[in-house]
């Protein structure tokens, strides 16, 4: 039998077996061959790529396996949320935010200082918080929010005020730009007593909450869509190999950040500063965040991760 004829018969056997659900005996009678010949045809169909078999484990098992693999690969506590390929990006974001809010509530203890980095994901998380008054709780803003138009602070203040009202907490704002125009200006501002006071409160954090930013996320990261970055900034970041940010500090794919020029003007804590905080909760939703998420995890910024299953799968597929 020639190769085209062999493949044709293999395809017909596979179609009847997989599409029509016929038994090998029924196919053998139809094609007037032996059962062992049908078995060989089905094997040929798989080996030649005429048939692709995909196994999808039950949902709970799949999520547990993703959680185990992410936790082991990156050395943290992963929480994988069931929001599959059929869910849209905003639905995935809300699922991650809801799970993150529930996890965060369980981390709160009296007299704790919680650092919050503003962004699309943390804003969604605050929307899912429930009332949980915690004596002596303080919230401190981790990164500046003012953009080139002078706005941004109102957005962040509203988010933090909502969390404070639900927790009966006090808020320490950080009223500086997200990015200074000049590194020397930031260095000078860091010497001011008002700024030093906020930086000291940041150093007292025992819990931090933040997301990861991506340049091309389907649900846009706030820092990339609200006049925080000029076209020249974006070109500079591209030249430096940046793939995204954590707390407005930009990272390369390998997790490095020290010589990314933009970071000299950023007001957010660097990964080494974040690493001093005992618990660090990172939330990420959307597969386009997989590359910057991997960069963030390589930089060691998180102890706890909440991620949707599609993004977790994309993260594990990266090489």
Coordinates of C-alpha atoms in Angstrom, one line a residue:
X1 CA 0.0 0.0 0.0
X2 CA 1.4 3.4 -1.0
X3 CA 2.0 6.1 1.7
X4 CA -1.0 8.3 0.5
X5 CA -3.3 5.3 0.5
X6 CA -2.0 4.2 4.0
X7 CA -2.6 7.7 5.4
X8 CA -6.0 7.8 3.8
X9 CA -7.0 4.5 5.4
X10 CA -5.5 5.6 8.7
X11 CA -7.5 8.8 8.6
X12 CA -10.7 7.0 7.9
X13 CA -10.1 4.5 10.7
X14 CA -9.4 7.4 13.1
X15 CA -12.5 9.3 12.0
X16 CA -14.7 6.4 12.7
X17 CA -13.0 5.6 16.0
X18 CA -12.7 9.1 17.5
X19 CA -15.5 11.0 15.8
X20 CA -18.2 8.3 15.4
X21 CA -17.3 6.3 18.4
X22 CA -17.2 3.0 16.6
X23 CA -15.4 0.0 18.1
X24 CA -12.3 -1.5 16.4
X25 CA -14.4 -4.6 15.5
X26 CA -17.0 -2.5 13.7
X27 CA -14.3 -0.6 11.9
X28 CA -12.5 -3.8 10.9
X29 CA -15.8 -5.1 9.4
X30 CA -16.4 -1.8 7.6
X31 CA -12.9 -1.8 6.0
X32 CA -12.7 -5.5 5.6
X33 CA -9.4 -5.8 7.6
X34 CA -8.4 -7.5 10.9
X35 CA -8.8 -5.8 14.3
X36 CA -5.0 -5.7 14.6
X37 CA -4.8 -3.8 11.3
X38 CA -7.3 -1.2 12.7
X39 CA -5.1 -0.9 15.8
X40 CA -2.1 -0.2 13.6
X41 CA -4.0 2.3 11.5
X42 CA -5.0 4.3 14.6
X43 CA -1.4 4.2 15.8
X44 CA -0.2 5.5 12.4
X45 CA -2.9 8.3 12.5
X46 CA -1.5 9.5 15.9
X47 CA 2.2 9.2 14.8
X48 CA 1.6 11.1 11.5
X49 CA -0.2 13.9 13.3
X50 CA -3.6 13.1 11.8
X51 CA -5.0 12.8 15.4
X52 CA -4.1 15.0 18.4
X53 CA -5.2 13.8 21.8
X54 CA -5.6 16.4 24.6
X55 CA -6.2 15.4 28.2
X56 CA -7.9 17.9 30.4
X57 CA -7.9 16.9 34.1
X58 CA -10.9 17.8 36.3
X59 CA -10.9 21.4 37.4
X60 CA -9.9 21.0 41.0
X61 CA -7.1 18.7 40.2
X62 CA -5.8 21.0 37.5
X63 CA -5.7 24.0 39.8
X64 CA -3.9 22.0 42.5
X65 CA -1.3 20.8 40.0
X66 CA -0.8 24.4 38.7
X67 CA -0.5 25.7 42.3
X68 CA 2.1 23.0 43.1
X69 CA 4.2 23.6 40.0
X70 CA 4.2 27.4 40.4
X71 CA 5.0 27.2 44.1
X72 CA 7.9 24.7 43.5
X73 CA 9.4 26.5 40.6
X74 CA 9.5 30.0 42.1
X75 CA 9.7 29.2 45.8
X76 CA 6.6 30.9 47.1
X77 CA 3.0 30.1 48.1
X78 CA 0.9 30.2 45.0
X79 CA -2.9 30.5 44.8
X80 CA -4.4 29.7 41.4
X81 CA -7.9 30.9 40.6
X82 CA -10.2 29.0 38.4
X83 CA -10.9 31.4 35.5
X84 CA -10.3 29.4 32.3
X85 CA -9.8 30.3 28.6
X86 CA -13.6 30.9 28.2
X87 CA -13.4 33.8 30.7
X88 CA -12.6 37.3 29.4
X89 CA -9.7 39.4 30.7
X90 CA -11.8 41.5 33.0
X91 CA -13.5 38.4 34.4
X92 CA -10.0 37.0 35.2
X93 CA -9.0 40.2 36.8
X94 CA -12.1 40.2 39.0
X95 CA -11.6 36.5 40.0
X96 CA -8.0 37.2 41.0
X97 CA -8.9 40.4 42.8
X98 CA -11.7 38.6 44.8
X99 CA -9.4 35.7 45.8
X100 CA -6.6 38.2 46.7
X101 CA -8.9 40.2 48.8
X102 CA -10.0 37.1 50.8
X103 CA -6.4 36.1 51.3
X104 CA -5.4 39.6 52.3
X105 CA -8.2 39.8 54.9
X106 CA -6.7 36.7 56.6
X107 CA -3.3 38.2 56.8
X108 CA -4.3 41.3 58.8
X109 CA -3.4 41.6 62.5
X110 CA -3.6 44.5 65.0
X111 CA -0.9 47.2 64.8
X112 CA 0.3 46.0 61.4
X113 CA 1.6 48.4 58.7
X114 CA 0.4 47.4 55.2
X115 CA 2.1 48.8 52.1
X116 CA 0.0 49.2 49.1
X117 CA 1.2 49.9 45.6
X118 CA -1.4 51.5 43.4
X119 CA -2.5 50.1 40.1
X120 CA -5.3 48.4 38.1
X121 CA -5.1 45.1 40.0
X122 CA -4.9 46.5 43.5
X123 CA -7.8 48.9 42.8
X124 CA -9.9 45.8 41.8
X125 CA -8.8 44.0 44.9
X126 CA -9.9 46.9 47.2
X127 CA -13.3 46.7 45.4
X128 CA -13.7 43.2 46.9
X129 CA -12.7 43.9 50.5
X130 CA -15.2 43.5 53.2
X131 CA -15.4 45.4 56.5
X132 CA -12.8 44.1 58.9
X133 CA -11.8 46.7 61.5
X134 CA -8.3 45.9 62.8
X135 CA -7.0 47.9 65.8
X136 CA -3.9 50.0 65.1
X137 CA -3.7 49.1 61.4
X138 CA -1.8 51.5 59.2
X139 CA -1.8 51.7 55.4
X140 CA 1.1 53.3 53.6
X141 CA 1.3 54.2 49.9
X142 CA 4.4 52.5 48.4
X143 CA 5.0 54.5 45.3
X144 CA 4.3 58.0 44.1
X145 CA 1.2 58.7 41.9
X146 CA 1.4 62.2 40.5
X147 CA 1.8 62.2 36.7
X148 CA 2.9 64.8 34.2
X149 CA -0.6 66.4 34.3
X150 CA -0.5 66.7 38.1
X151 CA -3.2 64.2 38.5
X152 CA -3.1 60.6 39.8
X153 CA -3.1 61.4 43.5
X154 CA -6.9 61.6 43.7
X155 CA -7.2 58.2 42.1
X156 CA -4.8 56.6 44.6
X157 CA -6.3 58.5 47.6
X158 CA -9.7 57.2 46.8
X159 CA -8.5 53.6 46.6
X160 CA -6.6 53.9 49.9
X161 CA -9.4 55.7 51.6
X162 CA -11.8 52.9 50.8
X163 CA -9.5 50.3 52.3
X164 CA -8.9 52.4 55.3
X165 CA -12.7 52.8 55.9
X166 CA -13.2 49.1 55.7
X167 CA -10.4 48.3 58.1
X168 CA -10.7 51.3 60.3
X169 CA -7.1 52.1 59.5
X170 CA -5.0 55.3 59.2
X171 CA -3.4 56.2 55.8
X172 CA 0.0 57.6 55.0
X173 CA 0.1 59.1 51.6
X174 CA 3.2 59.5 49.5
X175 CA 2.6 62.8 47.6
X176 CA 5.4 62.6 45.1
X177 CA 5.5 61.9 41.3
X178 CA 5.5 58.3 40.1
X179 CA 8.6 59.3 38.2
X180 CA 10.8 62.4 38.6
X181 CA 12.1 64.1 35.5
X182 CA 15.6 64.0 37.0
X183 CA 17.3 61.5 39.3
X184 CA 19.0 64.4 41.1
X185 CA 15.5 65.8 42.0
X186 CA 14.5 62.5 43.5
X187 CA 17.7 62.3 45.5
X188 CA 17.1 65.8 46.8
X189 CA 13.5 65.1 47.7
X190 CA 14.5 61.9 49.6
X191 CA 16.4 64.2 52.0
X192 CA 13.2 66.2 52.9
X193 CA 11.8 65.4 56.3
X194 CA 8.2 65.0 55.0
X195 CA 9.4 62.3 52.5
X196 CA 11.7 60.6 55.0
X197 CA 8.7 60.3 57.4
X198 CA 6.8 58.3 54.7
X199 CA 9.9 56.2 53.8
X200 CA 10.3 55.3 57.5
X201 CA 6.7 54.1 57.6
X202 CA 7.3 52.0 54.5
X203 CA 10.3 50.4 56.2
X204 CA 8.0 49.4 59.1
X205 CA 5.7 47.4 56.7
X206 CA 5.2 43.7 57.5
X207 CA 2.9 43.1 54.6
X208 CA 2.9 44.6 51.1
X209 CA 0.3 44.3 48.4
X210 CA 0.9 45.0 44.7
X211 CA 0.4 43.9 41.1
X212 CA 2.7 43.5 38.1
X213 CA 2.5 45.9 35.1
X214 CA 2.7 44.8 31.4
X215 CA 3.1 47.1 28.4
X216 CA 0.5 45.3 26.4
X217 CA -2.0 43.9 28.9
X218 CA -5.6 43.5 27.6
X219 CA -6.8 45.2 30.8
X220 CA -4.3 48.1 30.7
X221 CA -2.0 48.7 33.6
X222 CA -2.7 52.1 35.0
X223 CA 0.9 53.4 34.7
X224 CA 0.9 52.8 31.0
X225 CA -2.3 54.5 30.1
X226 CA -2.5 57.7 32.2
X227 CA 0.3 59.9 31.0
X228 CA 2.9 58.6 33.3
X229 CA 5.2 57.6 30.4
X230 CA 6.1 59.6 27.3
X231 CA 7.0 58.1 24.0
X232 CA 10.6 58.8 24.8
X233 CA 10.3 57.0 28.1
X234 CA 8.9 53.9 26.3
X235 CA 11.7 53.9 23.8
X236 CA 14.2 54.2 26.6
X237 CA 12.6 51.3 28.4
X238 CA 12.6 49.2 25.2
X239 CA 16.3 49.9 24.7
X240 CA 17.0 48.8 28.3
X241 CA 15.1 45.6 27.8
X242 CA 12.3 46.2 30.3
X243 CA 9.3 43.9 30.1
X244 CA 7.1 45.4 32.8
X245 CA 7.2 46.8 36.3
X246 CA 6.5 46.1 40.0
X247 CA 5.7 49.2 42.1
X248 CA 6.8 51.4 39.1
X249 CA 10.3 49.8 39.1
X250 CA 11.0 48.3 35.7
X251 CA 12.3 44.8 35.3
X252 CA 14.0 42.8 32.5
X253 CA 12.9 39.3 31.7
X254 CA 15.7 37.9 33.8
X255 CA 14.5 39.8 36.9
X256 CA 17.3 42.4 36.8
X257 CA 16.5 46.1 37.3
X258 CA 19.6 47.9 38.7
X259 CA 20.8 49.6 35.5
X260 CA 17.4 50.3 33.9
X261 CA 17.8 54.0 33.5
X262 CA 14.2 54.9 34.3
X263 CA 14.5 53.3 37.7
X264 CA 16.8 56.1 38.9
X265 CA 13.7 58.4 38.6
X266 CA 11.1 56.0 40.0
X267 CA 9.6 56.5 43.5
X268 CA 8.7 52.8 44.1
X269 CA 10.6 50.4 46.3
X270 CA 13.2 48.3 44.5
X271 CA 13.0 44.5 44.8
X272 CA 15.7 44.4 47.4
X273 CA 13.7 46.8 49.5
X274 CA 10.5 44.8 49.0
X275 CA 12.4 41.7 50.0
X276 CA 12.8 43.1 53.5
X277 CA 9.0 43.0 54.1
X278 CA 8.1 39.6 55.6
X279 CA 4.9 39.0 53.6
X280 CA 4.5 40.2 50.0
X281 CA 1.3 39.5 48.2
X282 CA 1.5 39.8 44.4
X283 CA -1.6 39.6 42.2
X284 CA -1.5 39.0 38.4
X285 CA -4.3 38.4 35.9
X286 CA -4.0 37.9 32.1
X287 CA -1.6 35.8 30.1
X288 CA 0.1 38.8 28.6
X289 CA 1.5 39.4 32.1
X290 CA 3.2 36.1 32.1
X291 CA 6.6 37.5 31.0
X292 CA 6.7 40.4 33.5
X293 CA 5.3 38.1 36.2
X294 CA 8.2 35.7 35.7
X295 CA 10.6 38.7 35.8
X296 CA 9.0 39.7 39.1
X297 CA 9.3 36.2 40.6
X298 CA 12.9 35.9 39.5
X299 CA 13.6 39.2 41.3
X300 CA 12.2 37.6 44.4
X301 CA 9.5 40.2 45.1
X302 CA 6.8 37.9 46.3
X303 CA 6.1 35.4 49.1
X304 CA 2.5 34.9 48.1
X305 CA 1.0 34.9 44.6
X306 CA -2.6 35.0 43.4
X307 CA -2.9 34.2 39.7
X308 CA -5.6 32.9 37.3
X309 CA -5.1 29.5 35.7
X310 CA -4.6 30.8 32.2
X311 CA -1.8 33.1 33.3
X312 CA -0.3 30.3 35.5
X313 CA -0.3 28.0 32.5
X314 CA 1.4 30.6 30.4
X315 CA 3.9 31.3 33.1
X316 CA 4.9 27.7 33.4
X317 CA 5.2 27.4 29.6
X318 CA 7.9 30.1 29.4
X319 CA 11.5 28.9 28.9

